[in-house]
CSV table of C-alpha atoms in Angstrom, one decimal:
chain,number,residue,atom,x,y,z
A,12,UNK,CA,0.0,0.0,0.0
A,13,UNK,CA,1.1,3.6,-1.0
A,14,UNK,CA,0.7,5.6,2.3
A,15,UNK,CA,2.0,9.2,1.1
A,16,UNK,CA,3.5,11.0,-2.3
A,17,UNK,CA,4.9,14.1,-2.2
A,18,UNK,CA,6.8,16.0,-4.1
A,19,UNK,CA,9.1,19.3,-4.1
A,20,UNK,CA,10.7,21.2,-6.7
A,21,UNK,CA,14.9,20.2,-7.3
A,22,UNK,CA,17.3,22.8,-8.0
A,23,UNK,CA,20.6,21.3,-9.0
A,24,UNK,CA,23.3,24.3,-9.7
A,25,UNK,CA,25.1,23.4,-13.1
A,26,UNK,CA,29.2,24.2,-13.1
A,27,UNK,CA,28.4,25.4,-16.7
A,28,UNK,CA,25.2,27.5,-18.2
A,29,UNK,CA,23.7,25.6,-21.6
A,30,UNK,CA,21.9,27.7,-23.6
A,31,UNK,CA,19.6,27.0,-27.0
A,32,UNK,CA,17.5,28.9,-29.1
A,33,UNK,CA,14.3,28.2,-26.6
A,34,UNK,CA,16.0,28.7,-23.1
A,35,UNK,CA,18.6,29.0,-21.3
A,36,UNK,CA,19.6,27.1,-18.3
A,37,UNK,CA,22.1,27.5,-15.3
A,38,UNK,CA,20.6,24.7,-12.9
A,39,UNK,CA,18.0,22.0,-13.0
A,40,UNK,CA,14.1,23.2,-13.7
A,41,UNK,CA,12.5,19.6,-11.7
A,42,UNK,CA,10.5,18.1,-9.5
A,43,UNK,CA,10.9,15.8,-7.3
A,44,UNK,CA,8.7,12.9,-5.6
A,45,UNK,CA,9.2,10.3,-3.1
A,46,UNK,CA,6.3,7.9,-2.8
A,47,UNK,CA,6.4,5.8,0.5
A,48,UNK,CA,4.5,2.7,1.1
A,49,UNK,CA,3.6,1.4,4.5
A,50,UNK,CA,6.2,-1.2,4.6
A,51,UNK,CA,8.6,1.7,5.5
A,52,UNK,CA,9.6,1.6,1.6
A,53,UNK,CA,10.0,4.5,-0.7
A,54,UNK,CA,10.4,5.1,-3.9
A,55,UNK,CA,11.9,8.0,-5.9
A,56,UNK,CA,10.9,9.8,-8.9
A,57,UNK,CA,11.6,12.7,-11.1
A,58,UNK,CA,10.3,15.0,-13.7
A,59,UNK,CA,11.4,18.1,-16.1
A,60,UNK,CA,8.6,20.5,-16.6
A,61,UNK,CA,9.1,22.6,-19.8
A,62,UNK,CA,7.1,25.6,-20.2
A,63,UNK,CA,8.2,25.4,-24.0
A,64,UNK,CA,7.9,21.9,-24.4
A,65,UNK,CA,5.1,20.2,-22.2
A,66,UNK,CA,3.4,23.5,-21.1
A,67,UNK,CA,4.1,22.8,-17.2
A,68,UNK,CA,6.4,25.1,-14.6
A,69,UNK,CA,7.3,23.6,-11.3
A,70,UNK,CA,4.5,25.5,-9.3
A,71,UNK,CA,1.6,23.3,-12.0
A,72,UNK,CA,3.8,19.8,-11.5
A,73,UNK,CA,3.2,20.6,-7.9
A,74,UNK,CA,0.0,21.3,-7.8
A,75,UNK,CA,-0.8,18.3,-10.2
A,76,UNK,CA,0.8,16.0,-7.5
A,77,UNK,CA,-1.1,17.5,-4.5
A,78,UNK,CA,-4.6,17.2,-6.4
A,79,UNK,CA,-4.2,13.9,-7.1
A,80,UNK,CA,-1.7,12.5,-4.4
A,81,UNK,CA,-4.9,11.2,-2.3
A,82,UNK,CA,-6.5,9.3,-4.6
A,83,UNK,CA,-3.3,7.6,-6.3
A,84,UNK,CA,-2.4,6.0,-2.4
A,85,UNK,CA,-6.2,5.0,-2.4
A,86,UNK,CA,-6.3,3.1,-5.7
A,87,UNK,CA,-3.2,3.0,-7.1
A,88,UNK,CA,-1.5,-0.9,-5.4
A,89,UNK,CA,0.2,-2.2,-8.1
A,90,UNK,CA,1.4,-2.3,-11.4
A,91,UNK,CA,-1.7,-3.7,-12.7
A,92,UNK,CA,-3.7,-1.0,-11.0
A,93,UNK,CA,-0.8,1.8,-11.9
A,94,UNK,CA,-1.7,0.9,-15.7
A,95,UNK,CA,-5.4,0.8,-15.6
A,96,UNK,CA,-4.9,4.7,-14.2
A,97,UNK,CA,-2.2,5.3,-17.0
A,98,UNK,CA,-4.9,3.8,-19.4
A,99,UNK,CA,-7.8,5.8,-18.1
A,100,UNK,CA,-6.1,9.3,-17.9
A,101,UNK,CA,-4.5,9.9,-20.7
A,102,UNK,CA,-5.5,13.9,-21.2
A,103,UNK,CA,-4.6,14.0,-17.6
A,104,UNK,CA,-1.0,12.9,-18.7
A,105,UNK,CA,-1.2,14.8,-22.0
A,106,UNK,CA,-1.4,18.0,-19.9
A,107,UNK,CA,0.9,17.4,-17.5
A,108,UNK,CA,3.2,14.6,-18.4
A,109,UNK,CA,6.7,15.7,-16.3
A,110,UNK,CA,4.7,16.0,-13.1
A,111,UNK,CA,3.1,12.3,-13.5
A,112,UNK,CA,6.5,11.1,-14.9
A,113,UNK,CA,7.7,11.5,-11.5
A,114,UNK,CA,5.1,9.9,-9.8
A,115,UNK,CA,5.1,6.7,-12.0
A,116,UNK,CA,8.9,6.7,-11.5
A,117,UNK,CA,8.4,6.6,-7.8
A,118,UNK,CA,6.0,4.4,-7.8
A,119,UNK,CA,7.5,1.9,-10.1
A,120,UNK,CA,10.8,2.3,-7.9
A,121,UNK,CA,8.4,1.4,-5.1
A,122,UNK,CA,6.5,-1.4,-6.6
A,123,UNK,CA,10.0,-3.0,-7.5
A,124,UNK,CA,11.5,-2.6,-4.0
A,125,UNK,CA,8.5,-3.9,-2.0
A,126,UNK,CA,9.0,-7.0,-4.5
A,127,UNK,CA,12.7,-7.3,-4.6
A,128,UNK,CA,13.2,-6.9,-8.4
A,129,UNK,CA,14.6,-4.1,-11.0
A,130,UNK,CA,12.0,-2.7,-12.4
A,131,UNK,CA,12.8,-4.3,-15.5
A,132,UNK,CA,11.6,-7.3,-13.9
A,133,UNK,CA,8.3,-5.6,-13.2
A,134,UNK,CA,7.3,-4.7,-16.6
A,135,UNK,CA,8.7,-8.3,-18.1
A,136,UNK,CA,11.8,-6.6,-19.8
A,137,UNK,CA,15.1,-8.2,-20.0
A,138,UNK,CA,17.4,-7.5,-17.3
A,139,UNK,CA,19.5,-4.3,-17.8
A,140,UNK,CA,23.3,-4.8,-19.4
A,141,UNK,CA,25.4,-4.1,-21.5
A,142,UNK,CA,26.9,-0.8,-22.8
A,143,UNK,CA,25.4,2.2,-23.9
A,144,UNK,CA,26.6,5.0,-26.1
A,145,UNK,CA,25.6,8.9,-25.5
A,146,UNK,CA,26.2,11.7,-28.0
A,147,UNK,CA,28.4,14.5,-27.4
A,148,UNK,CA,25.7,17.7,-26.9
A,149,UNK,CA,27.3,21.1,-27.8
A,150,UNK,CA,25.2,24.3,-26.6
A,151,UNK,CA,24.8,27.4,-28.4
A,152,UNK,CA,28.1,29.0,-27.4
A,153,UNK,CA,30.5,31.4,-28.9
A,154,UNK,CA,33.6,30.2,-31.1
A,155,UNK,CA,35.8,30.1,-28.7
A,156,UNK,CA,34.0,28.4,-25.7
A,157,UNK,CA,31.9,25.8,-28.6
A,158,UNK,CA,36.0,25.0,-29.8
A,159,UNK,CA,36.7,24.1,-26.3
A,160,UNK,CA,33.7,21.8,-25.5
A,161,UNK,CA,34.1,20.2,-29.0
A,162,UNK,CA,37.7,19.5,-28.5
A,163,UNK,CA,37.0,18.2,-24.9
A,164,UNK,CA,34.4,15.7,-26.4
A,165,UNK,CA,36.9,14.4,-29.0
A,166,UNK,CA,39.6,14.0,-26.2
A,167,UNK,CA,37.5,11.4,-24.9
A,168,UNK,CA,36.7,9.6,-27.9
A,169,UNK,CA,33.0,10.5,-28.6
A,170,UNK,CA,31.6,9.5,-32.0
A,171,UNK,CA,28.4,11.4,-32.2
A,172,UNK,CA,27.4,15.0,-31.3
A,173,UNK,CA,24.5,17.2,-31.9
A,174,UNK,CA,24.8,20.7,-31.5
A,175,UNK,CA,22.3,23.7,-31.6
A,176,UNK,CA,21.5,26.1,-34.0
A,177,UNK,CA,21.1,29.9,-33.0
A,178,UNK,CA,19.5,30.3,-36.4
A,179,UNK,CA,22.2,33.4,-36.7
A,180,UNK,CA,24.5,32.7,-40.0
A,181,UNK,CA,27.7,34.0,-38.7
A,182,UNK,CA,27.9,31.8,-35.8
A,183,UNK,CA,26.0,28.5,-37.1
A,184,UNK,CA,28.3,29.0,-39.7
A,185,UNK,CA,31.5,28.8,-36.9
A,186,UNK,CA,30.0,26.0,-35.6
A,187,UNK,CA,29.9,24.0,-38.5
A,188,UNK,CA,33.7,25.4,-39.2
A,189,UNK,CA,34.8,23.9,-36.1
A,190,UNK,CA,33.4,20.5,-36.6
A,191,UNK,CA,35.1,20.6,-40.3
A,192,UNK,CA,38.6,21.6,-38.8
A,193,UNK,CA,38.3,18.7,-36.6
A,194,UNK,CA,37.7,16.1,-39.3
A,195,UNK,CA,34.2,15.5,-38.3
A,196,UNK,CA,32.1,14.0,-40.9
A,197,UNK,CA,28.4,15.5,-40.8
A,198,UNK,CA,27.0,12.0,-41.1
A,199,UNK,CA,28.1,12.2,-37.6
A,200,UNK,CA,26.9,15.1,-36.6
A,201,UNK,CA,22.9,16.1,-35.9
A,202,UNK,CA,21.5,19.5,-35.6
A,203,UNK,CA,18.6,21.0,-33.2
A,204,UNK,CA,16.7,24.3,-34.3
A,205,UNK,CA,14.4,23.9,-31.3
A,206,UNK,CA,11.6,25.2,-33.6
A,207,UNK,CA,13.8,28.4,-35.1
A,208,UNK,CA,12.4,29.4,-38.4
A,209,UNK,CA,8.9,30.7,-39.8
A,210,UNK,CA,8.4,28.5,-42.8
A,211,UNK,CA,10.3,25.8,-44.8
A,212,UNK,CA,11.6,28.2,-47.1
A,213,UNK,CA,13.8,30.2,-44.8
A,214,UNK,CA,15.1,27.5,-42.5
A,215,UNK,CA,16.4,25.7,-46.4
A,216,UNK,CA,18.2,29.2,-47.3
A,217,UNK,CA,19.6,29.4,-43.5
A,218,UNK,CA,20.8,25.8,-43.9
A,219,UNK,CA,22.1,25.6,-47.4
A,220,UNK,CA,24.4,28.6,-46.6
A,221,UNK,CA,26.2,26.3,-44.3
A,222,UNK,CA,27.3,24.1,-46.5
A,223,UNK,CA,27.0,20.9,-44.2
A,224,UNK,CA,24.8,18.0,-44.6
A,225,UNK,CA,23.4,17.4,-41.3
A,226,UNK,CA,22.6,13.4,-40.6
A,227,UNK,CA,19.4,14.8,-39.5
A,228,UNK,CA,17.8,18.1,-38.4
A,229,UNK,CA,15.5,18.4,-34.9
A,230,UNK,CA,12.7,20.6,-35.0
A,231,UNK,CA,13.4,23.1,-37.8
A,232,UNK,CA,10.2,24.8,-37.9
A,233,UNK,CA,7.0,25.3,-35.3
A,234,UNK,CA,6.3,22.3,-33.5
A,235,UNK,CA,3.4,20.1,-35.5
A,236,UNK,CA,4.8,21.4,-39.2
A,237,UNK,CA,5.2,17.9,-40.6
A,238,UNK,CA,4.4,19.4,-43.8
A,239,UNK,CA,7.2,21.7,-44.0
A,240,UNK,CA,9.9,19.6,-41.7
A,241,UNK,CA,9.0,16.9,-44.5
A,242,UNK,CA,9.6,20.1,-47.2
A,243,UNK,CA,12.8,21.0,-45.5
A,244,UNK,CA,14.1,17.2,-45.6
A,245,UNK,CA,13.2,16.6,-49.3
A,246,UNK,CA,14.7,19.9,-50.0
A,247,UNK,CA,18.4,19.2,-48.3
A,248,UNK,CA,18.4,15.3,-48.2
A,249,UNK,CA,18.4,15.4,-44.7
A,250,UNK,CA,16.3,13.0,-41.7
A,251,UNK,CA,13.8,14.8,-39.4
A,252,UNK,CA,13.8,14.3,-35.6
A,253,UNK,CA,10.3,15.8,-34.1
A,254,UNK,CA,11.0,16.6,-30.3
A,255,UNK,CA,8.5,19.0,-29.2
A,256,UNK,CA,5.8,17.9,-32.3
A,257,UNK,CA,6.0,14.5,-30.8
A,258,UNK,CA,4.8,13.9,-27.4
A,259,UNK,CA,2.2,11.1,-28.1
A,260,UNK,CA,2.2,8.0,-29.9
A,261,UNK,CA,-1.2,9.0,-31.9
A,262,UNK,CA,1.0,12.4,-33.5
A,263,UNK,CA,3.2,9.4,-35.3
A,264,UNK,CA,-0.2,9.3,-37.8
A,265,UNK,CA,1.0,13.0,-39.0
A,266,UNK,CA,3.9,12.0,-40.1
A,267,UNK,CA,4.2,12.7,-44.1
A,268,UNK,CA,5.7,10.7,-46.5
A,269,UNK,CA,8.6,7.9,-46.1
A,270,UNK,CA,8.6,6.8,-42.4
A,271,UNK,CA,12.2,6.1,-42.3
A,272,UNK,CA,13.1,9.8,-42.9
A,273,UNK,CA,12.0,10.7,-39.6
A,274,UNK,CA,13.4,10.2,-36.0
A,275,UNK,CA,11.3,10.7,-33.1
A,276,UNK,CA,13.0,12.0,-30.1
A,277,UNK,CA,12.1,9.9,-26.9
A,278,UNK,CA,12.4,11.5,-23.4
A,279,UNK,CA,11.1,9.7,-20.7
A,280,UNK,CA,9.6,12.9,-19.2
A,281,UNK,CA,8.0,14.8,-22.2
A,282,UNK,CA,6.2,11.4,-23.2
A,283,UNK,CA,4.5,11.1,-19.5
A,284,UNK,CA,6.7,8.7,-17.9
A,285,UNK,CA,8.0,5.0,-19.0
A,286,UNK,CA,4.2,3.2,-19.5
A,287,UNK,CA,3.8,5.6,-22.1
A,288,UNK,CA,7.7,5.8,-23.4
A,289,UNK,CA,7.1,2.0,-24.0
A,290,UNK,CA,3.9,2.1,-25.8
A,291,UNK,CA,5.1,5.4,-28.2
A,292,UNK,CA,7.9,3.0,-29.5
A,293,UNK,CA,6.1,-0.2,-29.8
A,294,UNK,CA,4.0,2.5,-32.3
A,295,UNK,CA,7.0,3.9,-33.7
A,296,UNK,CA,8.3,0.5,-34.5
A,297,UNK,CA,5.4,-0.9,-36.7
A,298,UNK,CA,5.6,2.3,-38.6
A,299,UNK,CA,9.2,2.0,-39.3
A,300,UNK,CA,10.0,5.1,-37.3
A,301,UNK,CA,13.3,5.2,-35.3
A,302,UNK,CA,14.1,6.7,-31.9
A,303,UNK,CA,16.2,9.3,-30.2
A,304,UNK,CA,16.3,8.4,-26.4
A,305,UNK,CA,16.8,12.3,-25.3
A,306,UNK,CA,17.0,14.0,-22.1
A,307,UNK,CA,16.4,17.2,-20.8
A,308,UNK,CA,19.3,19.3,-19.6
A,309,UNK,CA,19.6,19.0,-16.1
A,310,UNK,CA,18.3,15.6,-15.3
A,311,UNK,CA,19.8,13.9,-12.6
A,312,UNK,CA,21.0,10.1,-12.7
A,313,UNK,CA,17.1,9.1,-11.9
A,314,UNK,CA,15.8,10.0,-15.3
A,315,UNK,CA,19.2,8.8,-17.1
A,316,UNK,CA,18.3,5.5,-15.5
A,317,UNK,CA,14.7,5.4,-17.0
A,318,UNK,CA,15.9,6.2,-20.7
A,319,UNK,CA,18.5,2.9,-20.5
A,320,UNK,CA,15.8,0.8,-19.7
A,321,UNK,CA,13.8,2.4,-22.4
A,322,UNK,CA,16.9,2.2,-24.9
A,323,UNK,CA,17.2,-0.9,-24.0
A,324,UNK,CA,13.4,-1.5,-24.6
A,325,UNK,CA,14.4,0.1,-28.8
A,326,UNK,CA,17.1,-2.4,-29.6
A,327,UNK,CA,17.4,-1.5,-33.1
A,328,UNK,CA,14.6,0.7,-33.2
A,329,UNK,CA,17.3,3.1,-31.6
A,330,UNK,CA,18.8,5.5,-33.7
A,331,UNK,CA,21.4,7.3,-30.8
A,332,UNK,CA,21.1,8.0,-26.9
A,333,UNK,CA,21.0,11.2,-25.5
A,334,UNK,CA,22.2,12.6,-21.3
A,335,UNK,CA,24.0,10.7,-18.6
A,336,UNK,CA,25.6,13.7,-17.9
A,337,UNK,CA,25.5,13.7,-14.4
A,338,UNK,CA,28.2,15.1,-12.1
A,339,UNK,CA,30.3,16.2,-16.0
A,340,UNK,CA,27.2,19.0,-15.5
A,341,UNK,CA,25.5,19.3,-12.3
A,342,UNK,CA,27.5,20.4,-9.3
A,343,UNK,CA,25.9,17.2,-7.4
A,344,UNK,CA,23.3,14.6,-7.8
A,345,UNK,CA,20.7,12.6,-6.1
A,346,UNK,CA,22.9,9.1,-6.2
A,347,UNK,CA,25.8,8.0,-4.4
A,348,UNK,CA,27.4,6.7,-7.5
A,349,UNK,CA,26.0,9.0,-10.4
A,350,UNK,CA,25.0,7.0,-13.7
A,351,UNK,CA,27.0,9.0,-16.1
A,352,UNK,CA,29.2,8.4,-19.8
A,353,UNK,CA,32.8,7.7,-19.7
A,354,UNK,CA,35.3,7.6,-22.3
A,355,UNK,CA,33.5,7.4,-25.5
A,356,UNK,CA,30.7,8.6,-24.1
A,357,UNK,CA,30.0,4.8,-23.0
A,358,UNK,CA,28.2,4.5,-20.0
A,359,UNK,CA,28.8,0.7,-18.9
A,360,UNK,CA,25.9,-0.9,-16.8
A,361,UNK,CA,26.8,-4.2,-16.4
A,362,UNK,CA,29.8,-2.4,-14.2
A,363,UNK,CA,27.8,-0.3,-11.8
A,364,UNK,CA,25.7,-3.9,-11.0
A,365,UNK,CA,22.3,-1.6,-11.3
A,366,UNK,CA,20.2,-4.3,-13.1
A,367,UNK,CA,20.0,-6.8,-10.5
A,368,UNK,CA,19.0,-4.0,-7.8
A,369,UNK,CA,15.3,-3.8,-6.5
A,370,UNK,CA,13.7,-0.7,-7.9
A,371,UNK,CA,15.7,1.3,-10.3
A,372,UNK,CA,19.1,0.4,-8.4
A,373,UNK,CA,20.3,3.6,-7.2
A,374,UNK,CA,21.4,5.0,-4.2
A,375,UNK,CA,19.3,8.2,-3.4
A,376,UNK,CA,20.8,10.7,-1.1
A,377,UNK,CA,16.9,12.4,-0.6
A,378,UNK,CA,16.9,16.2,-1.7
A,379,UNK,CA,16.5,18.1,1.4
């Protein structure tokens, strides 16, 4: 039985400010919620609400929690009856899907503890292992500090980086010099407009002036433009990745044209928490659609450890794996031993022994 949830916001200082075209960010925007059961258990969950991306702030993930909290420790038991909720609230979630994404986090971290098994185990997945490989994110920085983070990444041996646009010519166009100088091919390289330009026409002339042929370009134009992201592809021979247009598995029907030019960025909290992670790509798959496994800036090793089990989940449905930044960009984080990439940007989890842990395997040092 659940006996309380609550939940308080997280503010995690970073030891370097990350800035896009949409925000810009110098700690953790979260929430946090700790669902204990009358066993003595408790379980741990988190959530990044976007203003720009899931309409939700802090203060409305809150206040979503405290509404509900009653009735979730008076029906909610188990898996079976976590689901059946999941299943019958679905514009609930739509609305605030960062805020519930915590809770079913918490609770699924509860769930697996009062049983004794990963949570893997709980929804019927294989165990976690293996080794998983990140991507090298590069912020909209100036020459000098972008040169510096780029030739960091390289030191350690990543393969893949993604970098954001500022939708100014001059310094997308040093960006894309810096990557050149350093030998990197752009099939390596992806490129996220976080939703930049009016209309296909001026986000091809902004792009073609670059001279650099992107594997694939996130969110050129406003979010739900399939039309003209699916102009903007044909035009420069590029992939798609929908990130803020794709939040829900039933937005996969607006897709245009060949399925397999367009990647769907996955993160665990924009989507409304794993249940619903795990049903988008089961959707994605049949329609030949691959995923991103994405992360929010800021999330703690909590959230990295939900998007390995959904990466997992993709097998070859998975196009590239976003976060695990942990302690690289927060000052401190909520584990003892933070899930983060090493060299390579590998992040090994057969080392850290998390998959045979009760729960989601981590060590929580509590906010206070």
């Amino acid at each position: 039985m659940i006996g309380a949830i609550r939940a308080a916001p997280l503010a995690i200082p970073f030891k370097l400010s990350f800035k896009h075209a949409s925000a810009a960010r110098a700690s953790t925007q979260a929430i946090w919620v700790a669902a204990s059961g009358t066993d003595r258990l408790t379980g741990f969950g988190e959530g990044c609400p976007r203003e720009y991306v899931t309409g939700e702030s802090v203060k409305t993930a809150q206040a979503f929690v405290a509404a509900h909290a009653a009735s979730w420790c008076g029906g909610i038991r188990d898996l079976a009856t976590l689901s059946a909720w999941v299943d019958a609230h679905s514009r609930e979630i739509d609305a605030n899907p960062a805020a519930w994404t915590a809770v079913e986090l918490a609770l699924l971290d509860l769930f697996g503890k009062a049983r004794g098994v990963p949570v893997e185990s709980l929804l019927g997945l294989p165990p976690l292992h293996g080794r998983f490989r990140y991507t090298a994110v590069l912020g909209d920085a100036p020459p000098e500090e972008f040169e510096a983070h780029l030739a960091r990444y390289r030191q350690v041996g990543f393969r893949e980086f993604k970098i954001k646009l500022a939708g100014e010519g001059p310094r997308d166009l040093a960006k894309v010099k810096a990557l050149q100088a350093a030998g990197i091919p752009p099939a390596s390289v992806r490129a996220d407009a976080n939703n930049l330009w009016k209309n296909a026409d001026a986000a091809i002339a902004a792009l073609e002036a670059l001279e650099f042929r992107f594997f694939a370009l996130e969110e050129p134009l406003a979010a739900g433009d399939y039309a003209g992201m699916a102009q903007v592809a044909e035009a420069l021979g590029s992939r798609i990745i929908v990130d803020e247009s794709m939040a829900r598995a039933s937005q996969l029907e607006g897709l245009p044209g060949a399925q397999d030019r367009w990647l769907a960025n996955l993160r665990v909290s924009k989507m409304g928490g794993v249940l619903r992670s795990l049903d988008f790509l089961q959707s994605a798959r049949r329609r030949g659609v691959r995923v991103i496994v994405g992360a929010h800036v800021g999330e703690t090793s909590l959230l990295t450890r939900a998007g390995m089990l959904v990466a997992s989940a993709a097998g070859d449905a998975l196009a590239a794996q976003e976060g695990a930044f942990g302690t690289h960009l927060l000052e401190h984080d909520v584990v003892e031993s933070p899930l983060m990439f090493g060299a390579g940007g590998i992040l090994d989890a057969g080392a850290l022994a998390i998959g045979a842990a009760p729960g989601w395997g981590l060590h929580i040092r509590e906010p206070s």
